[in-house]
CSV table of C-alpha atoms in Angstrom, one decimal:
chain,number,residue,atom,x,y,z
A,1,MET,CA,75.3,-123.0,-93.8
A,2,CYS,CA,73.1,-125.9,-93.7
A,3,GLY,CA,69.6,-127.3,-94.3
A,4,ILE,CA,66.8,-127.5,-91.6
A,5,VAL,CA,63.5,-129.9,-91.6
A,6,ALA,CA,61.1,-129.2,-88.5
A,7,ALA,CA,58.1,-130.9,-87.6
A,8,VAL,CA,55.5,-130.4,-84.7
A,9,GLY,CA,52.3,-132.0,-83.9
A,10,ASP,CA,51.1,-135.3,-85.2
A,11,PHE,CA,53.3,-135.9,-87.6
A,12,ASP,CA,55.1,-138.9,-90.4
A,13,VAL,CA,59.0,-139.6,-89.4
A,14,ASN,CA,59.6,-140.6,-93.1
A,15,THR,CA,57.7,-138.0,-94.6
A,16,CYS,CA,60.3,-135.4,-92.0
A,17,ARG,CA,63.0,-137.6,-93.4
A,18,ARG,CA,62.4,-137.4,-97.2
A,19,MET,CA,62.3,-133.3,-96.7
A,20,LEU,CA,65.5,-133.5,-95.3
A,21,ASP,CA,66.8,-135.8,-98.2
A,22,ARG,CA,65.2,-133.3,-100.9
A,23,ILE,CA,68.0,-130.6,-99.6
A,24,SER,CA,71.3,-132.9,-99.0
A,25,HIS,CA,73.0,-130.3,-101.1
A,26,ARG,CA,72.8,-128.1,-98.9
A,27,GLY,CA,74.6,-129.7,-96.6
A,28,PRO,CA,76.9,-132.4,-97.7
A,29,ASP,CA,79.3,-132.9,-94.5
A,30,ASP,CA,77.0,-134.6,-92.3
A,31,SER,CA,73.3,-135.4,-91.3
A,32,GLY,CA,71.6,-135.6,-88.4
A,33,GLU,CA,67.8,-135.8,-86.3
A,34,VAL,CA,66.2,-136.1,-83.4
A,35,HIS,CA,62.6,-137.3,-82.5
A,36,ARG,CA,60.9,-136.3,-79.2
A,37,PRO,CA,57.0,-136.4,-78.4
A,38,GLY,CA,55.3,-134.3,-80.8
A,39,VAL,CA,58.2,-132.4,-82.1
A,40,TRP,CA,60.9,-133.6,-85.1
A,41,LEU,CA,64.2,-132.0,-85.7
A,42,GLY,CA,66.3,-132.6,-89.2
A,43,HIS,CA,69.4,-131.3,-90.2
A,44,GLN,CA,71.9,-130.9,-93.5
A,45,ARG,CA,75.5,-129.9,-92.5
A,46,LEU,CA,78.2,-128.1,-94.0
A,47,SER,CA,80.9,-127.8,-92.2
A,48,ILE,CA,82.8,-124.6,-91.3
A,49,MET,CA,83.2,-123.4,-88.0
A,50,ASP,CA,84.5,-126.4,-85.5
A,51,VAL,CA,84.4,-129.2,-88.5
A,52,ALA,CA,85.0,-132.1,-85.8
A,53,GLY,CA,82.7,-130.8,-83.0
A,54,GLY,CA,79.8,-129.0,-84.6
A,55,HIS,CA,77.4,-132.0,-85.5
A,56,GLN,CA,73.5,-130.6,-85.1
A,57,PRO,CA,71.0,-131.2,-83.9
A,58,MET,CA,73.4,-130.0,-80.6
A,59,VAL,CA,71.8,-130.3,-77.2
A,60,ASP,CA,72.4,-128.5,-74.0
A,61,ALA,CA,74.4,-130.3,-71.3
A,62,GLU,CA,71.3,-131.3,-69.4
A,63,SER,CA,70.2,-132.8,-72.4
A,64,THR,CA,66.6,-131.0,-72.6
A,65,THR,CA,66.7,-128.7,-75.0
A,66,TYR,CA,68.1,-129.5,-79.0
A,67,LEU,CA,68.6,-126.9,-81.8
A,68,VAL,CA,69.0,-126.7,-85.3
A,69,VAL,CA,70.6,-123.8,-87.3
A,70,ASN,CA,70.9,-122.8,-91.3
A,71,GLY,CA,73.2,-119.6,-91.1
A,72,GLU,CA,76.0,-118.1,-89.2
A,73,ILE,CA,76.4,-116.4,-85.8
A,74,TYR,CA,78.7,-113.9,-86.5
A,75,ASN,CA,79.1,-112.5,-82.9
A,76,HIS,CA,79.1,-115.7,-81.2
A,77,ARG,CA,82.3,-114.9,-79.3
A,78,HIS,CA,80.4,-111.8,-77.6
A,79,ILE,CA,77.4,-113.8,-76.4
A,80,ARG,CA,80.3,-116.7,-75.0
A,81,GLU,CA,81.7,-114.1,-73.1
A,82,GLU,CA,78.5,-112.9,-72.1
A,83,LEU,CA,76.7,-116.2,-70.6
A,84,GLY,CA,80.3,-118.1,-69.8
A,85,HIS,CA,82.6,-120.1,-71.3
A,86,GLU,CA,82.0,-122.9,-69.2
A,87,LEU,CA,78.8,-123.4,-70.9
A,88,PHE,CA,80.1,-124.3,-74.2
A,89,GLU,CA,81.4,-127.9,-75.0
A,90,THR,CA,82.1,-126.8,-78.8
A,91,GLY,CA,84.2,-124.1,-81.2
A,92,SER,CA,80.5,-124.0,-83.2
A,93,ASP,CA,79.0,-120.3,-83.8
A,94,SER,CA,75.5,-122.3,-83.6
A,95,GLU,CA,76.1,-122.9,-79.9
A,96,ALA,CA,75.7,-119.4,-79.2
A,97,ALA,CA,72.0,-119.9,-80.5
A,98,LEU,CA,71.5,-122.6,-77.8
A,99,HIS,CA,72.7,-121.5,-74.6
A,100,ALA,CA,71.4,-117.7,-75.6
A,101,PHE,CA,67.8,-119.6,-75.9
A,102,VAL,CA,68.6,-121.7,-72.6
A,103,VAL,CA,69.3,-119.0,-70.7
A,104,ASP,CA,66.7,-116.3,-71.8
A,105,GLY,CA,64.0,-118.4,-73.6
A,106,PRO,CA,63.0,-117.0,-77.1
A,107,ALA,CA,64.0,-113.6,-75.5
A,108,GLY,CA,67.4,-114.4,-76.2
A,109,LEU,CA,67.0,-114.3,-80.3
A,110,ALA,CA,67.9,-111.0,-79.4
A,111,ARG,CA,71.5,-111.4,-78.8
A,112,LEU,CA,72.1,-113.3,-82.2
A,113,ARG,CA,73.6,-110.8,-84.7
A,114,GLY,CA,74.1,-113.1,-88.1
A,115,MET,CA,72.2,-115.0,-90.6
A,116,PHE,CA,69.9,-117.8,-89.3
A,117,ALA,CA,67.0,-119.9,-89.6
A,118,LEU,CA,66.5,-122.2,-86.6
A,119,ALA,CA,64.5,-124.6,-84.3
A,120,PHE,CA,64.4,-125.1,-80.7
A,121,ALA,CA,62.4,-128.4,-79.3
A,122,SER,CA,62.8,-129.7,-75.6
A,123,GLU,CA,62.2,-132.7,-74.0
A,124,ASP,CA,58.9,-132.4,-72.8
A,125,GLY,CA,57.6,-131.1,-76.6
A,126,GLY,CA,58.5,-127.3,-76.7
A,127,PHE,CA,59.1,-126.2,-79.8
A,128,LEU,CA,60.2,-122.8,-81.4
A,129,ALA,CA,61.8,-121.4,-84.9
A,130,ALA,CA,63.1,-118.3,-85.9
A,131,ARG,CA,64.1,-116.6,-89.1
A,132,ASP,CA,66.6,-113.9,-89.3
A,133,PRO,CA,65.6,-109.7,-89.2
A,134,LEU,CA,66.5,-109.3,-93.1
A,135,GLY,CA,65.6,-113.0,-93.6
A,136,VAL,CA,69.0,-113.9,-95.1
A,137,LYS,CA,68.6,-117.2,-94.4
A,138,PRO,CA,65.5,-118.8,-95.9
A,139,LEU,CA,62.5,-120.8,-94.3
A,140,TYR,CA,59.0,-121.9,-95.5
A,141,TRP,CA,56.5,-124.0,-93.7
A,142,VAL,CA,53.1,-125.8,-94.0
A,143,ARG,CA,50.5,-125.0,-91.2
A,144,ARG,CA,47.9,-127.7,-90.9
A,145,ASP,CA,46.0,-128.3,-88.3
A,146,GLU,CA,47.6,-131.7,-87.0
A,147,VAL,CA,51.0,-130.9,-88.0
A,148,THR,CA,53.3,-127.5,-88.5
A,149,LEU,CA,56.2,-128.4,-91.1
A,150,PHE,CA,59.3,-126.2,-92.0
A,151,ALA,CA,62.3,-126.3,-94.0
A,152,SER,CA,64.6,-124.2,-95.9
A,153,GLU,CA,63.5,-124.9,-99.6
A,154,LEU,CA,60.5,-125.1,-101.4
A,155,ARG,CA,61.3,-128.1,-103.2
A,156,ALA,CA,61.6,-129.8,-99.5
A,157,PHE,CA,58.1,-130.3,-99.3
A,158,ASP,CA,55.5,-133.2,-100.4
A,159,ALA,CA,53.3,-132.8,-103.2
A,160,GLU,CA,50.1,-132.5,-100.9
A,161,ASP,CA,51.2,-129.9,-98.7
A,162,ARG,CA,52.7,-127.5,-101.8
A,163,PRO,CA,49.5,-125.8,-101.9
A,164,LEU,CA,50.3,-124.5,-98.5
A,165,VAL,CA,53.5,-123.3,-98.3
A,166,GLU,CA,54.2,-120.0,-97.1
A,167,THR,CA,57.5,-117.9,-96.6
A,168,PHE,CA,58.1,-117.5,-93.0
A,169,PRO,CA,58.5,-114.1,-92.5
A,170,PRO,CA,61.9,-112.5,-91.3
A,171,GLY,CA,62.2,-111.4,-88.0
A,172,HIS,CA,59.7,-113.6,-86.8
A,173,CYS,CA,59.6,-116.6,-83.9
A,174,TRP,CA,56.3,-119.2,-84.1
A,175,SER,CA,55.7,-121.7,-80.9
A,176,PRO,CA,52.7,-124.0,-80.7
A,177,VAL,CA,51.8,-121.7,-77.8
A,178,GLY,CA,52.7,-118.0,-78.5
A,179,GLY,CA,51.6,-118.1,-82.1
A,180,LEU,CA,53.7,-116.1,-84.8
A,181,VAL,CA,55.6,-113.2,-82.5
A,182,ARG,CA,57.7,-110.5,-84.1
A,183,PHE,CA,61.0,-110.3,-82.1
A,184,ALA,CA,62.9,-108.0,-84.5
A,185,ASP,CA,62.3,-105.3,-87.4
A,186,THR,CA,63.8,-105.6,-90.7
A,187,VAL,CA,64.3,-102.1,-90.9
A,188,PRO,CA,64.3,-101.1,-86.9
A,189,ALA,CA,61.4,-97.9,-86.4
A,190,HIS,CA,64.2,-96.2,-85.0
A,191,VAL,CA,66.5,-95.9,-87.9
A,192,ARG,CA,65.3,-92.5,-89.4
A,193,PRO,CA,67.7,-89.5,-91.4
A,194,ALA,CA,68.7,-87.9,-88.5
A,195,ARG,CA,67.9,-84.3,-90.7
A,196,ARG,CA,67.7,-82.7,-94.0
A,197,ALA,CA,71.3,-82.9,-95.8
A,198,GLU,CA,72.0,-79.0,-96.3
A,199,GLU,CA,74.5,-80.0,-98.9
A,200,PRO,CA,73.7,-83.0,-100.9
A,201,GLY,CA,76.8,-84.4,-101.9
A,202,VAL,CA,78.8,-82.8,-99.3
A,203,TRP,CA,79.4,-84.6,-95.9
A,204,GLU,CA,81.9,-84.3,-92.9
A,205,ARG,CA,84.9,-86.6,-93.2
A,206,SER,CA,83.2,-88.3,-90.1
A,207,LEU,CA,80.4,-89.8,-92.1
A,208,VAL,CA,82.9,-91.4,-94.6
A,209,LYS,CA,84.9,-92.9,-91.7
A,210,SER,CA,81.7,-94.2,-90.3
A,211,VAL,CA,80.9,-96.1,-93.4
A,212,ARG,CA,84.4,-97.4,-94.3
A,213,GLU,CA,84.5,-98.6,-90.3
A,214,ALA,CA,81.1,-100.3,-90.2
A,215,VAL,CA,81.8,-101.8,-93.7
A,216,VAL,CA,85.6,-103.3,-92.7
A,217,THR,CA,83.8,-104.8,-89.4
A,218,ALA,CA,81.0,-106.6,-91.3
A,219,VAL,CA,83.9,-108.0,-94.0
A,220,GLU,CA,86.2,-108.9,-90.8
A,221,ASN,CA,83.0,-110.6,-89.1
A,222,ARG,CA,82.2,-112.6,-91.8
A,223,MET,CA,85.8,-114.1,-92.4
A,224,MET,CA,85.6,-116.4,-89.4
A,225,SER,CA,85.7,-120.1,-91.0
A,226,ASP,CA,88.0,-123.3,-90.0
A,227,VAL,CA,88.1,-123.7,-93.6
A,228,GLY,CA,88.8,-120.7,-95.9
A,229,VAL,CA,86.7,-118.2,-97.5
A,230,GLY,CA,86.7,-116.8,-101.0
A,231,VAL,CA,85.2,-113.4,-102.2
A,232,PHE,CA,82.8,-113.3,-105.1
A,233,LEU,CA,84.2,-110.9,-107.3
A,234,SER,CA,81.9,-109.4,-110.5
A,235,GLY,CA,84.7,-106.3,-111.0
A,236,GLY,CA,81.6,-104.0,-109.9
A,237,LEU,CA,82.0,-101.1,-106.6
A,238,ASP,CA,80.5,-103.2,-103.8
A,239,SER,CA,82.4,-106.6,-104.4
A,240,ALA,CA,85.4,-105.1,-105.3
A,241,ILE,CA,85.1,-103.1,-101.8
A,242,VAL,CA,84.5,-106.9,-100.3
A,243,ALA,CA,87.8,-108.1,-101.8
A,244,ALA,CA,90.1,-105.5,-100.6
A,245,VAL,CA,89.0,-105.6,-96.9
A,246,ALA,CA,88.7,-109.8,-97.0
A,247,ALA,CA,92.4,-109.2,-98.8
A,248,GLU,CA,93.9,-106.9,-96.1
A,249,TYR,CA,92.3,-109.0,-93.4
A,250,ALA,CA,93.7,-112.2,-94.7
A,251,ALA,CA,96.9,-110.4,-95.3
A,252,ARG,CA,97.6,-110.0,-91.9
A,253,HIS,CA,96.6,-113.2,-91.0
A,254,GLY,CA,99.1,-115.1,-93.2
A,255,GLN,CA,96.3,-116.1,-95.5
A,256,PRO,CA,95.0,-116.6,-99.2
A,257,LEU,CA,92.7,-115.5,-100.3
A,258,PRO,CA,90.7,-116.8,-103.6
A,259,THR,CA,88.4,-114.7,-105.8
A,260,PHE,CA,85.8,-115.7,-108.7
A,261,ALA,CA,84.5,-114.1,-111.5
A,262,VAL,CA,82.4,-115.3,-114.4
A,263,GLY,CA,81.6,-114.0,-118.0
A,264,ALA,CA,81.2,-114.4,-121.2
A,265,PRO,CA,84.9,-113.8,-123.0
A,266,GLY,CA,85.8,-110.2,-123.2
A,267,SER,CA,82.6,-109.1,-121.0
A,268,SER,CA,83.4,-106.1,-118.6
A,269,ASP,CA,82.9,-108.2,-115.7
A,270,LEU,CA,86.0,-110.4,-116.5
A,271,ALA,CA,88.0,-107.7,-117.6
A,272,ALA,CA,87.0,-105.3,-114.3
A,273,ALA,CA,87.4,-108.5,-111.8
A,274,ARG,CA,90.8,-109.1,-113.2
A,275,THR,CA,91.5,-105.7,-112.6
A,276,VAL,CA,90.6,-105.5,-109.3
A,277,ALA,CA,92.7,-108.9,-108.4
A,278,GLU,CA,95.8,-107.7,-109.9
A,279,TYR,CA,95.6,-104.6,-107.8
A,280,LEU,CA,95.2,-106.2,-104.8
A,281,HIS,CA,97.5,-108.7,-105.2
A,282,ARG,CA,100.3,-106.3,-105.9
A,283,LEU,CA,99.3,-104.8,-102.6
A,284,HIS,CA,98.8,-108.1,-100.3
A,285,GLY,CA,100.0,-110.8,-102.2
A,286,ASN,CA,97.6,-113.2,-101.6
A,287,ILE,CA,95.0,-112.9,-104.0
A,288,GLU,CA,94.5,-116.5,-106.0
A,289,HIS,CA,91.7,-115.3,-108.9
A,290,HIS,CA,89.7,-117.4,-111.0
A,291,GLU,CA,88.1,-116.7,-114.1
A,292,ILE,CA,85.5,-118.6,-115.3
A,293,ALA,CA,84.5,-117.7,-118.8
A,294,MET,CA,81.0,-118.3,-119.8
A,295,THR,CA,80.1,-119.6,-123.7
A,296,ALA,CA,76.5,-119.2,-125.1
A,297,ARG,CA,76.4,-122.8,-124.8
A,298,ASP,CA,77.2,-122.7,-121.0
A,299,ALA,CA,74.4,-120.4,-120.2
A,300,VAL,CA,71.9,-121.9,-122.3
A,301,GLU,CA,72.6,-125.3,-120.4
A,302,ALA,CA,72.6,-123.7,-116.8
A,303,LEU,CA,69.4,-122.1,-117.7
A,304,PRO,CA,66.9,-124.8,-116.2
A,305,ARG,CA,69.1,-125.6,-113.7
A,306,ALA,CA,69.3,-122.0,-112.1
A,307,VAL,CA,65.8,-121.4,-112.3
A,308,ARG,CA,65.2,-124.9,-110.6
A,309,ALA,CA,68.5,-124.0,-108.3
A,310,ILE,CA,67.1,-120.4,-107.2
A,311,GLU,CA,63.2,-121.7,-107.1
A,312,HIS,CA,62.1,-118.2,-108.8
A,313,PHE,CA,61.2,-117.4,-112.1
A,314,ASP,CA,61.5,-113.7,-112.3
A,315,PRO,CA,63.6,-112.9,-115.6
A,316,SER,CA,66.2,-110.1,-114.0
A,317,LEU,CA,67.1,-112.9,-110.9
A,318,VAL,CA,67.3,-116.1,-113.7
A,319,ARG,CA,69.5,-113.8,-115.5
A,320,SER,CA,71.7,-113.6,-112.3
A,321,ALA,CA,71.0,-116.7,-111.6
A,322,VAL,CA,72.7,-118.7,-114.5
A,323,PRO,CA,76.3,-116.8,-114.1
A,324,ASN,CA,75.7,-117.1,-110.4
A,325,LEU,CA,75.4,-121.0,-110.8
A,326,LEU,CA,78.3,-121.8,-112.7
A,327,LEU,CA,80.2,-119.2,-110.3
A,328,ALA,CA,79.4,-121.3,-107.9
A,329,GLU,CA,80.1,-124.4,-108.8
A,330,TYR,CA,83.1,-123.7,-109.8
A,331,ALA,CA,84.4,-122.1,-106.5
A,332,SER,CA,82.8,-125.0,-104.4
A,333,ARG,CA,85.6,-126.7,-105.6
A,334,TRP,CA,88.0,-124.2,-103.8
A,335,VAL,CA,85.9,-123.3,-100.5
A,336,HIS,CA,83.1,-124.1,-98.5
A,337,ALA,CA,82.3,-119.9,-98.0
A,338,VAL,CA,82.3,-117.0,-100.0
A,339,LEU,CA,81.8,-113.4,-99.8
A,340,THR,CA,79.3,-111.0,-101.9
A,341,GLY,CA,78.1,-107.8,-102.6
A,342,GLU,CA,74.8,-107.9,-102.1
A,343,GLY,CA,72.8,-105.4,-100.4
A,344,ALA,CA,75.1,-102.3,-101.5
A,345,ASP,CA,72.6,-101.1,-104.0
A,346,GLU,CA,69.6,-101.2,-102.0
A,347,LEU,CA,71.3,-99.4,-99.0
A,348,PHE,CA,73.1,-97.0,-101.1
A,349,ALA,CA,70.7,-96.4,-104.0
A,350,GLY,CA,73.1,-97.7,-106.9
A,351,TYR,CA,70.2,-99.0,-109.6
A,352,ALA,CA,69.3,-96.6,-111.8
A,353,TYR,CA,65.6,-96.7,-111.3
A,354,TYR,CA,66.3,-94.9,-107.8
A,355,HIS,CA,67.3,-92.0,-109.3
A,356,GLU,CA,64.1,-91.4,-111.8
A,357,GLN,CA,60.7,-90.0,-110.9
A,358,PRO,CA,59.2,-90.6,-108.0
A,359,PHE,CA,62.2,-91.0,-106.0
A,360,THR,CA,64.0,-87.6,-106.9
A,361,ASP,CA,62.1,-87.0,-104.0
A,362,PRO,CA,64.4,-87.3,-100.7
A,363,ASP,CA,61.4,-88.9,-98.8
A,364,ALA,CA,60.6,-90.8,-101.9
A,365,LEU,CA,63.6,-92.2,-102.1
A,366,GLN,CA,64.2,-93.2,-98.5
A,367,ALA,CA,60.9,-95.4,-98.8
A,368,GLU,CA,62.2,-97.3,-101.4
A,369,LEU,CA,65.6,-97.9,-100.0
A,370,VAL,CA,63.3,-99.0,-97.4
A,371,ARG,CA,60.9,-101.0,-99.0
A,372,THR,CA,63.6,-102.8,-101.2
A,373,VAL,CA,65.8,-104.3,-98.3
A,374,GLY,CA,62.5,-105.5,-96.4
A,375,GLU,CA,62.2,-107.5,-99.7
A,376,LEU,CA,65.4,-108.7,-100.3
A,377,HIS,CA,64.7,-111.8,-98.9
A,378,HIS,CA,62.4,-112.9,-101.8
A,379,LEU,CA,64.6,-111.8,-104.6
A,380,ASN,CA,68.2,-111.3,-104.6
A,381,LEU,CA,68.8,-113.0,-101.0
A,382,GLN,CA,66.9,-116.3,-102.5
A,383,ARG,CA,68.9,-116.3,-105.4
A,384,CYS,CA,72.1,-115.9,-103.8
A,385,ASP,CA,71.3,-118.3,-101.1
A,386,ARG,CA,69.8,-121.6,-103.4
A,387,ALA,CA,72.6,-120.8,-106.5
A,388,SER,CA,75.6,-121.1,-104.0
A,389,MET,CA,73.7,-124.2,-102.0
A,390,ALA,CA,73.2,-125.8,-104.9
A,391,PHE,CA,76.6,-127.0,-104.7
A,392,GLY,CA,76.9,-126.6,-100.8
A,393,LEU,CA,78.6,-123.0,-100.7
A,394,GLU,CA,77.5,-120.8,-98.1
A,395,ALA,CA,77.7,-117.0,-99.6
A,396,ARG,CA,77.5,-114.8,-97.1
A,397,GLU,CA,76.6,-110.5,-97.1
A,398,PRO,CA,78.7,-108.0,-95.5
A,399,PHE,CA,76.5,-104.8,-96.5
A,400,LEU,CA,73.5,-106.4,-94.8
A,401,ASP,CA,75.1,-106.6,-91.6
A,402,ARG,CA,72.8,-105.0,-88.9
A,403,GLU,CA,75.2,-102.2,-88.1
A,404,VAL,CA,75.8,-101.4,-91.9
A,405,VAL,CA,71.7,-101.6,-92.8
A,406,GLU,CA,71.3,-99.2,-89.8
A,407,LEU,CA,74.2,-96.5,-90.6
A,408,ALA,CA,73.2,-96.5,-94.4
A,409,LEU,CA,69.5,-96.0,-93.8
A,410,SER,CA,70.3,-93.0,-91.4
A,411,ILE,CA,72.0,-91.1,-94.2
A,412,PRO,CA,70.1,-88.4,-95.3
A,413,PRO,CA,68.8,-89.7,-98.9
A,414,GLU,CA,70.0,-86.3,-100.6
A,415,HIS,CA,73.5,-87.6,-100.1
A,416,LYS,CA,72.4,-90.6,-102.3
A,417,MET,CA,71.3,-88.9,-105.1
A,418,VAL,CA,72.8,-88.4,-108.5
A,419,ARG,CA,73.2,-84.8,-109.8
A,420,PRO,CA,75.8,-82.9,-112.1
A,421,GLY,CA,79.5,-84.0,-110.2
A,422,VAL,CA,78.0,-86.9,-107.9
A,423,ALA,CA,77.5,-90.2,-109.0
A,424,GLU,CA,75.3,-92.9,-107.8
A,425,LYS,CA,77.2,-94.3,-104.5
A,426,LYS,CA,79.1,-91.3,-104.0
A,427,LEU,CA,79.6,-91.7,-100.4
A,428,LEU,CA,80.6,-95.2,-100.8
A,429,ARG,CA,83.2,-94.7,-103.4
A,430,GLU,CA,84.8,-92.0,-101.2
A,431,ALA,CA,85.1,-93.8,-98.2
A,432,PHE,CA,87.1,-96.6,-100.0
A,433,GLU,CA,89.5,-94.2,-101.7
A,434,GLY,CA,92.9,-95.7,-102.1
A,435,CYS,CA,92.2,-99.1,-101.5
A,436,LEU,CA,91.1,-100.0,-105.3
A,437,PRO,CA,92.0,-98.7,-108.7
A,438,GLU,CA,90.4,-95.3,-109.6
A,439,ALA,CA,88.8,-97.1,-112.9
A,440,ILE,CA,86.8,-99.4,-110.7
A,441,LEU,CA,86.2,-96.6,-108.0
A,442,SER,CA,84.6,-94.3,-111.3
A,443,ARG,CA,82.7,-97.6,-112.8
A,444,GLY,CA,79.3,-97.5,-113.2
A,445,LYS,CA,76.2,-99.8,-112.3
A,446,GLU,CA,75.8,-102.8,-114.2
A,447,GLN,CA,73.8,-105.5,-113.6
A,448,PHE,CA,75.2,-108.7,-113.1
A,449,GLY,CA,73.5,-110.7,-115.8
A,450,ASP,CA,74.1,-107.3,-118.3
A,451,GLY,CA,78.0,-107.0,-117.0
A,452,SER,CA,78.5,-111.0,-117.1
A,453,GLY,CA,77.1,-111.3,-120.9
A,454,ALA,CA,74.0,-113.8,-119.8
A,455,LYS,CA,71.2,-111.3,-120.5
A,456,ASP,CA,71.9,-111.3,-124.5
A,457,VAL,CA,72.5,-115.1,-124.3
A,458,LEU,CA,69.6,-116.0,-122.7
A,459,ALA,CA,67.0,-113.4,-124.5
A,460,GLU,CA,67.8,-115.4,-127.5
A,461,ALA,CA,67.6,-118.9,-126.0
A,462,VAL,CA,63.9,-118.0,-125.0
A,463,ARG,CA,62.7,-115.7,-128.0
A,464,SER,CA,61.2,-119.0,-129.8
A,465,SER,CA,59.3,-120.3,-126.8
A,466,PRO,CA,55.8,-120.5,-126.8
A,467,GLU,CA,53.6,-118.6,-124.8
A,468,VAL,CA,53.0,-120.2,-121.6
A,469,ALA,CA,49.5,-120.4,-119.3
A,470,ALA,CA,50.1,-119.7,-116.0
A,471,ALA,CA,48.1,-121.6,-112.9
A,472,ASP,CA,46.4,-119.8,-109.9
A,473,GLY,CA,46.0,-117.0,-111.8
A,474,VAL,CA,49.7,-115.6,-112.1
A,475,GLU,CA,50.2,-112.6,-114.4
A,476,LEU,CA,53.1,-113.3,-116.6
A,477,ARG,CA,54.6,-110.4,-118.2
A,478,SER,CA,56.5,-111.4,-121.1
A,479,ARG,CA,58.0,-114.4,-123.5
A,480,GLU,CA,60.8,-114.7,-121.2
A,481,GLU,CA,59.0,-115.0,-117.9
A,482,ALA,CA,56.9,-117.4,-119.4
A,483,ALA,CA,59.7,-119.5,-120.8
A,484,PHE,CA,61.4,-119.6,-117.3
A,485,TYR,CA,57.8,-119.6,-115.3
A,486,ALA,CA,57.2,-123.0,-117.2
A,487,ILE,CA,60.7,-124.7,-116.1
A,488,TRP,CA,59.9,-123.3,-112.5
A,489,TRP,CA,56.5,-125.2,-113.1
A,490,GLU,CA,57.6,-128.1,-113.7
A,491,GLU,CA,60.1,-128.8,-111.1
A,492,LEU,CA,57.6,-127.3,-108.1
A,493,ALA,CA,54.0,-127.9,-109.4
A,494,GLY,CA,51.4,-127.2,-106.8
A,495,ILE,CA,53.4,-124.3,-104.9
A,496,ARG,CA,51.6,-121.1,-105.1
A,497,PRO,CA,54.1,-118.1,-106.1
A,498,GLU,CA,52.2,-115.4,-104.2
A,499,ARG,CA,52.7,-117.0,-101.5
A,500,THR,CA,56.4,-117.8,-101.6
A,501,LEU,CA,58.1,-115.4,-103.8
A,502,GLY,CA,56.6,-112.2,-102.9
A,503,ARG,CA,54.8,-109.5,-104.9
A,504,PHE,CA,57.4,-109.2,-107.5
A,505,ALA,CA,56.3,-112.4,-109.1
A,506,THR,CA,53.0,-111.8,-109.8
A,507,THR,CA,53.3,-107.6,-111.1
């Protein structure tokens, strides 16, 4: 995990270096840049794979193609097998992206399985930028007549460029010659439920087995690291499943597994996480559980830092970001990467509103699941990335593995609907029976900001905040959101929310 900046056209090198310096927190271990005619690449590195040999910008053996990457290529070993090990000089997963591009050009992006925002440059001034299909890793850009600028965070851009900042679309690549081209759909067009469920809530064992195997494979792929991996354990079903699979994998490899939980003293999240950690430790003997007790003062003091870190002012995101930030700050002292449960609710209909009108209709539910998965990069993924990377900590989301996404969205939506005797995410719960305590398998959905105790504390903290008039016609929905927007604007004045945060910030 890292931070990148890129420029193509008539740029100022000092501007590029200022931009890179503003995101140095994303990669505290190393920094690098390359300047070629009409192209500049900059990289802040968080060293996880091949700590000694993974410096960026990377360059191929002929010194004609350069690469900077923010993210992880989880199938890099498979790409090495396909392209030939003789091409590779390091153990870095990012090198797989470099050679895929050198061999196949932009078509090589289709080989990559993982989370990434990247930029290639060539000696003759060629350039290509790309972002993974789900937008797990952030990328923003500014297009002017004379120059195009890219960066991992909004804060990177100079004040005069901020009114032009836009979100670079997931699943797309851009070059000066070819323009903006889609190379992968966020949700592939072929992924549709195969058929209507004849008996909603009743499925064959083969489906349960497929769900379990897909999630297990995704978690195990994300355990790759030369510096250790931990788990953010909220005590909810999704993070508990991730922890269970990771604990078994780590035990097979003789490794400890640090787990991290945060909440107000006595909160339901802390209690549930402790139950999971103790259960897994009895099974595998390798859990190192850490609890961060969040006082009201901690939460209030972290609030402005959280808004600035996540570069967003949506109340539900901010409520989650406060405990997320405190968790990341602590966990970064122990590990460089953590696994999270992000994405499971959007894939398996975990949120309560999915089970209300109009989504009690299967087709409407399916359409909403597809939509919310496609919008994750504006919301929970942005919060997850920024809160962790504020402390140089990489977050990995196994449920957003391509195979898991495709499988989950191919399941008849009737199987995800709540009815008497059928709880939300019943299929997912059944897939991991025997891996977790029954109390956790049957625990109902609770928002992170609620379960951790942050919601009530923050609501009280902003109750007396003055109303704030928003700029650029942004419609603020509550006093709480207005208070968060004031903090956001102080940090990111000039940014147009509708261009960078998606429609949720304005409706």
